Short mmCIF file of C-alpha atoms and ligand atoms in Angstrom, two decimals:
data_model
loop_
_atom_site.label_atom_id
_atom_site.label_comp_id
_atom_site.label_asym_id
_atom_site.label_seq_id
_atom_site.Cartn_x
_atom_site.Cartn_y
_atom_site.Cartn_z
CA UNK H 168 15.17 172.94 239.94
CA UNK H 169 15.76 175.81 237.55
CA UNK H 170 19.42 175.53 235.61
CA UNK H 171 20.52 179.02 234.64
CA UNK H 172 23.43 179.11 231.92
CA UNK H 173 25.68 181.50 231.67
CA UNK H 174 28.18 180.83 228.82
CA UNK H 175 30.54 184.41 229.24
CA UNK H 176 30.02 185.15 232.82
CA UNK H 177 32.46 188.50 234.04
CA UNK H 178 33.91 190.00 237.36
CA UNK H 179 32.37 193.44 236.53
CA UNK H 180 33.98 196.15 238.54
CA UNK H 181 32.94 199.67 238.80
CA UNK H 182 35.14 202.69 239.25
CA UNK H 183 33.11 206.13 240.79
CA UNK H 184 35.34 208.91 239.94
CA UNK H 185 34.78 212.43 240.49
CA UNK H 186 36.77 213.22 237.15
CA UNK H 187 37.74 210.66 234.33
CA UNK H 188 41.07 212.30 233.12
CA UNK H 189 42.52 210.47 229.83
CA UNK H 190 46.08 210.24 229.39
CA UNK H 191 46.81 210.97 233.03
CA UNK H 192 46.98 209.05 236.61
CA UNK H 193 43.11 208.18 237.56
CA UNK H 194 42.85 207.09 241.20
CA UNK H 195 40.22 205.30 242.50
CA UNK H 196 38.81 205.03 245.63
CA UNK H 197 35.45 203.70 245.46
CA UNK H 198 35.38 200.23 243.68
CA UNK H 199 32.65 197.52 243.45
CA UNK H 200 33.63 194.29 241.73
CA UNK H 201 30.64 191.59 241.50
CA UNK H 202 29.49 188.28 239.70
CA UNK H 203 28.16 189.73 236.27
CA UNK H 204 26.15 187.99 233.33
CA UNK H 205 23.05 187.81 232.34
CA UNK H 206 22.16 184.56 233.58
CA UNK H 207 24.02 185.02 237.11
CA UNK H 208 21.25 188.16 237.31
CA UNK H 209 18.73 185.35 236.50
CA UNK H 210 20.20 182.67 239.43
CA UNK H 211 20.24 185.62 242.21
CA UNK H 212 17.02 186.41 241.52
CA UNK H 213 15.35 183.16 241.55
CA UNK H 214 17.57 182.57 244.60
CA UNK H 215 15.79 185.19 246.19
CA UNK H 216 12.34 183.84 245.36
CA UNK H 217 13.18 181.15 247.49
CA UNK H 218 12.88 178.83 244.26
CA UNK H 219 15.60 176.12 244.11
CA UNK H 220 18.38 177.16 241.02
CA UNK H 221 21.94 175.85 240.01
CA UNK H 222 24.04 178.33 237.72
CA UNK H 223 26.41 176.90 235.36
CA UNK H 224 28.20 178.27 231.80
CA UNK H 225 31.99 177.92 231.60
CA UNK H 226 34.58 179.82 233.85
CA UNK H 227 38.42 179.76 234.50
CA UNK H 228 41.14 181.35 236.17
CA UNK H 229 41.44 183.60 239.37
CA UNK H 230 38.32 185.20 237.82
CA UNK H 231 36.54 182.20 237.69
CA UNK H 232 37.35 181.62 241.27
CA UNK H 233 36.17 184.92 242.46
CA UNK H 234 32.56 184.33 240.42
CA UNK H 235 32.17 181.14 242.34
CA UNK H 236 33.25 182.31 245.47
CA UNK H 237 30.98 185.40 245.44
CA UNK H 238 28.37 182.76 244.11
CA UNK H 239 29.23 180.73 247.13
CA UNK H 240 28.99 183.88 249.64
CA UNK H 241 25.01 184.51 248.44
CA UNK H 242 24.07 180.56 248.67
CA UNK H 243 23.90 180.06 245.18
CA UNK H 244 24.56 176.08 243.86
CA UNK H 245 26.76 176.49 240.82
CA UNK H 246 27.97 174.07 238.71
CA UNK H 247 30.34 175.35 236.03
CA UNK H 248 32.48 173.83 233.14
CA UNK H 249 36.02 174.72 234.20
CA UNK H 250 38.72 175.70 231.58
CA UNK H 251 41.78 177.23 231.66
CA UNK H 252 41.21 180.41 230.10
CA UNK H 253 40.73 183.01 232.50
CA UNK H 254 36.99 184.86 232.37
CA UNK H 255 36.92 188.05 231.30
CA UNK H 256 36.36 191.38 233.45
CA UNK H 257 33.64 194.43 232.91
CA UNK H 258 34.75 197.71 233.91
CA UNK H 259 32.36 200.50 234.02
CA UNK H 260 34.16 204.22 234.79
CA UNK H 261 30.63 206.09 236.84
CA UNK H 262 32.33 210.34 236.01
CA UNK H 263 30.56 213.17 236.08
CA UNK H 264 27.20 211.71 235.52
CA UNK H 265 28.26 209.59 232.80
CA UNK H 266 29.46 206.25 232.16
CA UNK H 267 32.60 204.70 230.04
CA UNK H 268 32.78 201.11 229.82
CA UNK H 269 35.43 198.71 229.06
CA UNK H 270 34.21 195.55 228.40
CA UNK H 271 37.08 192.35 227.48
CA UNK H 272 36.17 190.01 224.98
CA UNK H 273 37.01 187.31 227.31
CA UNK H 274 38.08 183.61 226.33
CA UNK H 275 38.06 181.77 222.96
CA UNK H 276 36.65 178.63 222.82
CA UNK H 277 36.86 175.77 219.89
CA UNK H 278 35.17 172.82 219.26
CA UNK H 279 36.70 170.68 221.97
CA UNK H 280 35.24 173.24 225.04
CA UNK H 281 32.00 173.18 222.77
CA UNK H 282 31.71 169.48 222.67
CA UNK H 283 33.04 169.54 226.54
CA UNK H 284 30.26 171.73 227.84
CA UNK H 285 27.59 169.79 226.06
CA UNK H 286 28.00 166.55 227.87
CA UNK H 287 28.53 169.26 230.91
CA UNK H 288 24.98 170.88 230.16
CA UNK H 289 23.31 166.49 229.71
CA UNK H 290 23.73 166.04 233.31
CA UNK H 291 21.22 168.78 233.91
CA UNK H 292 18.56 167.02 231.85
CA UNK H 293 16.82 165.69 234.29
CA UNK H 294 12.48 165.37 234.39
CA UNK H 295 11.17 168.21 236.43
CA UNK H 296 14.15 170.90 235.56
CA UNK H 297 13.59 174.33 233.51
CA UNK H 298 16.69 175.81 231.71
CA UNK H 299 17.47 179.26 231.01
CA UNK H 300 19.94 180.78 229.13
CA UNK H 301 20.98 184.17 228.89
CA UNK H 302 23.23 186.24 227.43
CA UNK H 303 25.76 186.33 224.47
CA UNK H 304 28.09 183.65 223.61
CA UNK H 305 31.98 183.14 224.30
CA UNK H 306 33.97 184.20 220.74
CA UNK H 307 34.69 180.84 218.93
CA UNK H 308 31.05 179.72 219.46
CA UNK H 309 28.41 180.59 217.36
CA UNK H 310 24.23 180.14 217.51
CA UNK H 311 24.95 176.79 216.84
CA UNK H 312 25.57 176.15 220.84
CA UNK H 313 22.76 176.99 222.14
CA UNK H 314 20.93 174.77 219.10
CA UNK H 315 21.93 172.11 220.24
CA UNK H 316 21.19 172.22 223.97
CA UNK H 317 17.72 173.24 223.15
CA UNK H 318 17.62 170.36 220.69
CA UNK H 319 19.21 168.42 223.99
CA UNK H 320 17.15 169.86 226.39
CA UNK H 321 14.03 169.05 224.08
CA UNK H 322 14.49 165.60 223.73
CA UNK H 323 14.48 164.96 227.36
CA UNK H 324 11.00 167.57 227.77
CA UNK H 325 12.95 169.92 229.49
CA UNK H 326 11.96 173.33 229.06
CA UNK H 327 14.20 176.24 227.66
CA UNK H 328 13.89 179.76 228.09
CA UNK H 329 16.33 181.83 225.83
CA UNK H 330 17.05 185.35 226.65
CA UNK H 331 19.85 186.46 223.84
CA UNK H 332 19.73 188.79 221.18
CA UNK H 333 21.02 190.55 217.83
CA UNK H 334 21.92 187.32 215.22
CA UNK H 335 22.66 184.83 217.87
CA UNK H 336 18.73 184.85 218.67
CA UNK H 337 18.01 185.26 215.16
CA UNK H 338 19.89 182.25 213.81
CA UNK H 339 18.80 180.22 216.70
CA UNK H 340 15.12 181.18 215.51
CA UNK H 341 15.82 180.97 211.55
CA UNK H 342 17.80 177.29 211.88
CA UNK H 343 14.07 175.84 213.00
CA UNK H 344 16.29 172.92 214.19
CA UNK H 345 15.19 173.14 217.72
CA UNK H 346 12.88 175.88 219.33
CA UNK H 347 13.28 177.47 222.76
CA UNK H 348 9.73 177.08 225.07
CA UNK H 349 10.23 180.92 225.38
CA UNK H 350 11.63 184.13 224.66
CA UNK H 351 12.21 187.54 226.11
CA UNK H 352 13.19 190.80 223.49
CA UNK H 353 12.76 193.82 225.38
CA UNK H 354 10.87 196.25 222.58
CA UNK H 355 14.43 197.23 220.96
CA UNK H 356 15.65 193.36 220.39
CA UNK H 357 12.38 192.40 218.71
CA UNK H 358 12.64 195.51 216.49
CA UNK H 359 15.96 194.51 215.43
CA UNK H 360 14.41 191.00 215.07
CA UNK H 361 12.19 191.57 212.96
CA UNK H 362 13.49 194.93 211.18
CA UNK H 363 10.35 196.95 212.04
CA UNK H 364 10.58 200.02 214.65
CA UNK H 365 7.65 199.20 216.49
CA UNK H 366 6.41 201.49 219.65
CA UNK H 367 5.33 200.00 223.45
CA UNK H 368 1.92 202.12 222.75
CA UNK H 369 1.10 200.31 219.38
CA UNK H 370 -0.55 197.03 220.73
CA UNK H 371 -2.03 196.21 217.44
CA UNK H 372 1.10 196.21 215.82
CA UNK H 373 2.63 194.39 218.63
CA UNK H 374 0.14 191.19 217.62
CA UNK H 375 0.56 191.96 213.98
CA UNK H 376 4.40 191.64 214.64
CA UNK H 377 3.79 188.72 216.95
CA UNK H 378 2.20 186.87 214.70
CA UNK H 379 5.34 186.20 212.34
CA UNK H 380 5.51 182.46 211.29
CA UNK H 381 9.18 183.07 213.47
CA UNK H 382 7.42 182.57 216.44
CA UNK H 383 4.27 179.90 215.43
CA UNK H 384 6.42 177.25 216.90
CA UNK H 385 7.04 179.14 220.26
CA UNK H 386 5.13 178.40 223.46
CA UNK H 387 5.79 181.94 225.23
CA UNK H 388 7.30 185.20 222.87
CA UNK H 389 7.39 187.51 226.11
CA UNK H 390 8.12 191.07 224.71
CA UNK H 391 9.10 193.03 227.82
CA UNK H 392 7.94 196.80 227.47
CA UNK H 393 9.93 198.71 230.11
CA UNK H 394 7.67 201.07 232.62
CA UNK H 395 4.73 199.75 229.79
CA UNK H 396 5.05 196.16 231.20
CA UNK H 397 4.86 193.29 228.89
CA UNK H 398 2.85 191.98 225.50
CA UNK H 399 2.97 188.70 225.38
CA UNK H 400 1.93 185.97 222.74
CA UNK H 401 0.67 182.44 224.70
CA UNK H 402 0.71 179.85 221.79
CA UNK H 403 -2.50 182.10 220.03
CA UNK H 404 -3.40 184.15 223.13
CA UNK H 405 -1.89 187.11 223.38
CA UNK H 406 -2.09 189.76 226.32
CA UNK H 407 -1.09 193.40 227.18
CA UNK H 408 0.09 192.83 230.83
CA UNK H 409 0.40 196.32 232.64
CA UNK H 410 2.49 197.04 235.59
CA UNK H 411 2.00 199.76 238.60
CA UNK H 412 3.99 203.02 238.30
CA UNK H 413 6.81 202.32 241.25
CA UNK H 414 10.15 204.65 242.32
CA UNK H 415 12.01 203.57 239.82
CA UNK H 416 16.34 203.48 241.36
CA UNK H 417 18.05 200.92 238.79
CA UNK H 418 16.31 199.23 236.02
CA UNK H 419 19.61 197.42 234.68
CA UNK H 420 18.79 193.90 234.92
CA UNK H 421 14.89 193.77 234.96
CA UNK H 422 14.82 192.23 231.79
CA UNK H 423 17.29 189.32 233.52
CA UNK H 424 14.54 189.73 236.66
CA UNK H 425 12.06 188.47 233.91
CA UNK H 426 13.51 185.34 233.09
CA UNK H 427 13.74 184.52 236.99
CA UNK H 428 10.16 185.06 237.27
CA UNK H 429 8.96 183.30 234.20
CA UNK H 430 11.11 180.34 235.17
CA UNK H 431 10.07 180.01 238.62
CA UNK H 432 6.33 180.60 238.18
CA UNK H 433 6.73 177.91 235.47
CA UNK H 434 8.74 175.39 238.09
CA UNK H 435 5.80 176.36 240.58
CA UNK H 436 3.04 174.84 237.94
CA UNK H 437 1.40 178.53 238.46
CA UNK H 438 -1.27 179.56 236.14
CA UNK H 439 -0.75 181.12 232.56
CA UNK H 440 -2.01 184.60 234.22
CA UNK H 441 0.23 184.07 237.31
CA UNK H 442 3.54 183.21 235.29
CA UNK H 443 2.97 186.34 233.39
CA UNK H 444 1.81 188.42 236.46
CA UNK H 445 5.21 187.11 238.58
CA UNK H 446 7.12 187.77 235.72
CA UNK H 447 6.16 191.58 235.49
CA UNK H 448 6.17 191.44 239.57
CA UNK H 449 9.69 190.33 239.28
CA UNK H 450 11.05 193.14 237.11
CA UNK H 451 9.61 195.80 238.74
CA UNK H 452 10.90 194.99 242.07
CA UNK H 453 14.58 194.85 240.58
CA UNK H 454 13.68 198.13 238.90
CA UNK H 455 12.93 199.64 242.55
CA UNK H 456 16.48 198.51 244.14
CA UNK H 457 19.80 199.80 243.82
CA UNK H 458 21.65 196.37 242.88
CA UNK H 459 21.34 194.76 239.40
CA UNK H 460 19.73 191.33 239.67
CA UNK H 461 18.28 191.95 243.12
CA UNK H 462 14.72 191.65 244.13
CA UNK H 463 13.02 192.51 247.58
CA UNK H 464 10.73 189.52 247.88
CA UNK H 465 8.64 191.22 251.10
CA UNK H 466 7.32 193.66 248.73
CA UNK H 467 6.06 190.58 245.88
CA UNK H 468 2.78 190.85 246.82
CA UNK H 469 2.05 194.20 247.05
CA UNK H 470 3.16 194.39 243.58
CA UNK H 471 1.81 191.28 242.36
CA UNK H 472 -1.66 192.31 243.43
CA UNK H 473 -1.12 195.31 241.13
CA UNK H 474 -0.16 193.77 238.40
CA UNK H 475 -2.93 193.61 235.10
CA UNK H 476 -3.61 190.89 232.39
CA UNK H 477 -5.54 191.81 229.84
CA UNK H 478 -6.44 189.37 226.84
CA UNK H 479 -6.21 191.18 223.73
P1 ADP P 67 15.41 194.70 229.55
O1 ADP P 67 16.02 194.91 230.91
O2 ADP P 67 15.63 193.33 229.01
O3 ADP P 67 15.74 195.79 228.56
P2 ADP P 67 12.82 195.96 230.05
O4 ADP P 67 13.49 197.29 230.10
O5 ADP P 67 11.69 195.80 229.11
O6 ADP P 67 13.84 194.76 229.77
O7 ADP P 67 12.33 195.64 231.53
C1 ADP P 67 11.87 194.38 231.90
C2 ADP P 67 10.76 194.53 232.92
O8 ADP P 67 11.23 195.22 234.09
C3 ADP P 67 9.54 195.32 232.47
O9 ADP P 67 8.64 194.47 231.75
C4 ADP P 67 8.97 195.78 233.80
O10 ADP P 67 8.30 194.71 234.46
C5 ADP P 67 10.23 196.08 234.61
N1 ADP P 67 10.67 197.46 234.40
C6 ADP P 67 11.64 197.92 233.61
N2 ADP P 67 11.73 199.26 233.65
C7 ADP P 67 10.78 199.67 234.52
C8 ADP P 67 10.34 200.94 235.01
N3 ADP P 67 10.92 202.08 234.59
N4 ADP P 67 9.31 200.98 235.90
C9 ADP P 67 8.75 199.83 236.32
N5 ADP P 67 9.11 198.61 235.90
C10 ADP P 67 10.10 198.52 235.01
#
């Protein structure tokens, strides 16, 4: 099965108001409160894809209870580290075409939930499973977490995909202590990465870029282009993968839609071609529905089938 980890997972609620009025009474009538995080995104998804997935990460509180519950409501396993901090809520205000967000720090962790979730995450470490992890980390961890389980996770042959960004990814990369299998930057996180201001159009410079000694000991750096698609560096293959124009309703999430794709192409044994071509398949169909983290599978196909590899 695929094990998605989700170390700061949220109740994210949204508020559609006509008019956002500071300083003054706001009422509300039209509220959605969900399961949010990255790798929750990545756990509906494969859900959806019929693919067998457990989501885990650390919750706690009434929060916590609501994230499993709603986790429980869609048929997804979950398998969380409990504490007794309570998780953290998202609130996005949707007024007058625009969109203020509040977004809580959430718990702080020390070394005894960091040593506590490790032995957690070793029970998942089992031949056969694929991890991914998404998202940023809890304050009081640092890159150092996510080291170790893919120096865990590694040991035991257990693929990793890590989907994080900013200096979390960057340390994880720089500390060469233990590499992930794969990873995902959208355009603007492997920019940062790397300090360049690289555009989807300029291919060359994509394989230039991917060709940084930061990535020799990475099996899969996935660069996810938006409506472009994908250029992607295989070991030393690399590949402009393009994607059909579609109705595009809600692209939050795609990149999370990704990682679901990657991860259960890869569980599937499918080809090189076909992991990257169910990949791209993946976020386009989450880019054509209103819900973040929500794919249509009776449409896979017809987008699959659309879908372009083309060795570079
Ligand atoms: P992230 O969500 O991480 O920022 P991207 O924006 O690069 O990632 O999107 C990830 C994938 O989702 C793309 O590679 C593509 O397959 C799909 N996607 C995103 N935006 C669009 C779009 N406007 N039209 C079609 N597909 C899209």
């Amino acid at each position: 099965m695929i094990v998605s980890v989700t170390m700061n997972p949220s109740v994210d609620i949204s508020y559609h108001l006509d008019e956002f009025i500071l300083n003054e009474v706001n009422r509300v009538a039209h509220v959605s409160k969900t399961a949010g995080g990255k790798g929750l995104n990545v756990a509906r998804v494969i859900h959806l894809l019929d693919v067998p997935v457990t989501a885990t990460g650390i919750l706690g509180g009434t929060l916590g209870t609501f994230i499993e519950n709603q986790l429980d409501r869609d048929g997804i396993a979950h398998d969380f580290l409990k504490t007794n901090q309570e998780s953290r809520n998202c609130i996005a205000i949707l007024h007058e075409g625009k969109q203020t967000e509040i977004l809580e720090a959430g718990p702080h962790f020390s070394t005894k939930e960091k040593n506590e979730f490790l032995t957690h995450f070793g029970k998942f470490l089992k031949a056969g499973n694929i991890i991914t992890i998404s998202g940023s980390l809890p304050r009081g961890f640092d890159a150092s977490v996510y080291t170790e389980m893919i120096r865990l996770a590694s040991e035991q042959q257990i693929p990793v995909l890590l989907d994080c960004s900013g200096k979390v990814l960057e340390q994880v990369l720089k500390a060469k202590k233990a590499m992930p299998d794969l990873i995902k930057p959208n355009i603007d996180e492997l920019n940062q990465l790397l300090g360049k201001k690289l555009h989807a159009e300029n291919l060359d410079g994509l394989k230039t870029a991917l060709a940084d000694p930061l990535f020799a000991d990475i099996e899969w750096v996935v660069v996810s282009l938006g409506a472009k698609g994908a250029f992607v560096k295989h070991n030393d293959t690399y590949f402009q993968v393009k994607i059909p124009s579609v109705q595009v309703v809600n692209p939050v999430g795609s990149g999370d839609s990704v990682v679901a794709g990657l991860a259960a192409a890869m569980l599937q044994g499918k080809s090189v071609e076909d992991i990257m071509k169910t990949a791209m398949t993946t976020g386009v169909l989450n880019a054509m529905e209103t819900q973040t983290g929500y794919v249509n599978k009776a449409k896979f196909d017809l987008i699959f089938q659309q879908v372009e590899v083309i060795e570079m």
